[in-house]
Amino acid sequence: MTDQEWRRLNALVHKALALPASERAEFLERACGDDDALRREAQELVEVDARELDSFEQPAVSLRDEDAADAPERVDVYRLVEVIGQGGTGSVYLGVRDDREFEHRVAVKILKRGMDTDEIVARFRTERQILANLEHPNIAELHGGGTTPDHRPYFVLELVEGLPIDRYCDQQALTVRQRIELFLQVCDAVQFAHQNLVVHRDLKPSNILVNSDGEPKLLDFGIAKLLDPATGAAGTVTETGWRMMTPEYASPEQVRGEPVTTASDVYALGILLYELLSGRRPYQIERRSQSSVHRTICHTIPERPSSRVERPPEEPSTETASTLAQRRSTTPPRLRRQLRGDLDTIIQVALHKEPRRRYPSARRLAEDLELYLRGLPISARRDTLGYRMSKLLQRRRREALLILLTLVALGVGVAGRLEQEREAELQRDRAERVTEFLVDLFEVADPETSPGADLTAREILDRGVERLDDELRDEPELRARLLATICRVYRNLGLYEQALPLAETALALRRSGGTSLDLAQSLDDLGTLNFSLGRYADAREQWQEARQLRIRELGTRHEESTTTTNDLAVTLWKLGELEQAESLLRDVLAADRERYGDRHLGITRSLNNLALLLQEEGKFDDATQLLEESLEIKRRALGDEHPRVALALNNLAVLRLDAGDFDGAEELLVEVLRLARAIYGESHPRVAATLGSIARVHRDRGELDRARELLRQSYAMRLEAMPADSPALAAFSLRLARVELELGDREEAERIALQAYDALLRGQHPAVDEALELLEELEADPLALPGAGRAALRAP
């Protein structure tokens, strides 16, 4: 039977079972038409389901109200307080040690009355013995055990006060990375159990609690089995074994009654990982009868987690894609992109129907996840063109890190951003052409294909720009896309002068034939560059046009529209239009809070920018509150070593400096400088900016020599990244001129101020008034700078 035939049969059976018994035969006759074989197969399955009891709807033994009343008041040195859990064979009580030695809270599991058959007592004692052998920080610890006065066995466990792992992750809004890091601890505990010849057989969220310290604890080895050291199997499952599992987390071999090995736990880990990352389960078990469970688990191929994220929920009560993404501190498209590729592959391997084709151990599953977190190729990935490219990037990782981040985004977006009316085959051809171009580009720098080559990331990009005109001349749209991509990489490397002509060319190509949204993106790229170079008037013009295009196409509240509004507001602020800038930034923050909520990473941009504007207006208390809120969200979502955390620390430091807290500002800036150097290297514009901020601390303290030294270092780094006549560079140099004047070197101060004035005047930069004011203070003539000197300004 093909997959399509099986799906049709499965759908027919479910529809028939939803009807009254008297109507099922007629429905199948009508639905199957002339296909007698399909009708007979469907009829047989419907009759089997109709005869079966819903064996999974009820526990193996009904719970009795008198369980709590029949419990002894105490066992050993523990007083039993209340029932905190119940299962098929045992009840779990909260126990408190009260023998005056010390107080200690534990969980006490006692076999239920009426369950003292030889088989169940043996299994209960097996669980106690298993726990005695499993001393691991992520497995609930066994404290002891014994027999109650009425001869029922019990054991005393570590009391884990926490939430099931799925609820904990959602409550803390953990990111995909943080969820994987937590899951790795679970894998370690499961691997430890396997090494001690124990297979858990019931791994699910409710059996993995996370305590207040964020540590997961593996519980409930009630149906665990000791493995045969010779075969690695736990033996066959008897008829009652149907009740010794949770169907949603059971493996196909458990359902079929075959020998259970460690591969069954790997399968359950795969389901758990699927659920933690996507918020969905691999499949829905609509009827919990044996035949229905067997059909679903043994024959249904789970959909990739990435494709489940944005699909409408199966039931009205299921969370929407937007809610699921918010619980992972991201958006639905970004969550889908995170899961697509390696994570999809890892989960699919763990969930393979055949045990021998899964990961051979929990440790091997964890190793692939660790490789994913480190950005390295995983073992489960096929040797495709994309995989070959990732290996090339791995060998050139240090030089190509920034390129990789941008090209991954390009690879995801190439096919999706083409106009919808284009044929799918044309999309694939173009995407492949771009991918081949990029792979060839990187192979030039690979020692295995070009011995002796030692190209930097910049040299690789330079060669790519040279080849674009020749190789993609007939594809202006793809040429514009690649130019824009390489432009952004140049910008991220701090090479603004090299990026500018690429952005201008991409914009010209899109004005002659691109979509409105593509044109808006090119305007945005050029606006960002001009802003970085201090050409605020040009940036304002480009962002105003981009904003109009995006609002027309997407509406005012769309994420891309508010992003452009944010950029325009910051530019207006730089141009001195504070009132309009504040109004726009407050609108952006309100839209972000509506979209993401109050604890999401998506609101930190508008929190940060509004705070800086309020700081400019002298509203330090309001600004501090917004910056601290932004920093807390970033640290929780990204960790302490992320570039965005470093930027938030820098902004908070400058705010403290403006408020007169020099020591507090310096302490933060020293940490920011450490992070900036670790992330960007020694001479990146971010490092230069931090040195400039530290110089301001020393200047405000009156330590002018140290301030001048740091400002000169910062200026030299900026001069490497932007043209010598850049208005942004000129505006910064005024700070150095002020320090030179305060140190008594009027000649040097005048020289710097004259150069700055000329660049600021030609660039229509608002700091031109500051330069003119300084020149008047120096009694210098703004026209004294020789015309020949304006073309190549020298460093202070």
PDB file of C-alpha atoms in Angstrom, residues 54 96 123 140 142 147 212 243 271 341 449 643 677 701 728 760 789:
ATOM      1  CA  ASP A  54     -10.614   2.380  24.658  1.00  0.00           C
ATOM      2  CA  VAL A  96       8.466  15.596  55.927  1.00  0.00           C
ATOM      3  CA  ARG A 123       8.286  -4.386  39.313  1.00  0.00           C
ATOM      4  CA  ALA A 140      15.837  12.246  41.139  1.00  0.00           C
ATOM      5  CA  LEU A 142      16.752   7.734  45.998  1.00  0.00           C
ATOM      6  CA  THR A 147       7.854  -1.757  53.853  1.00  0.00           C
ATOM      7  CA  SER A 212      13.930  26.739  40.387  1.00  0.00           C
ATOM      8  CA  ARG A 243      -0.933  -0.018  29.336  1.00  0.00           C
ATOM      9  CA  ILE A 271       9.368  13.448  20.229  1.00  0.00           C
ATOM     10  CA  GLY A 341      17.736  22.280   7.975  1.00  0.00           C
ATOM     11  CA  THR A 449      41.230  23.314  -4.018  1.00  0.00           C
ATOM     12  CA  PRO A 643      26.904  41.772  20.565  1.00  0.00           C
ATOM     13  CA  ARG A 677      37.257  43.069  21.055  1.00  0.00           C
ATOM     14  CA  ARG A 701      37.423  63.560  35.281  1.00  0.00           C
ATOM     15  CA  ALA A 728      30.873  61.226  10.805  1.00  0.00           C
ATOM     16  CA  LEU A 760      30.832  68.860   7.864  1.00  0.00           C
ATOM     17  CA  GLY A 789      44.076  70.125   1.649  1.00  0.00           C
TER      18      GLY A 789
END
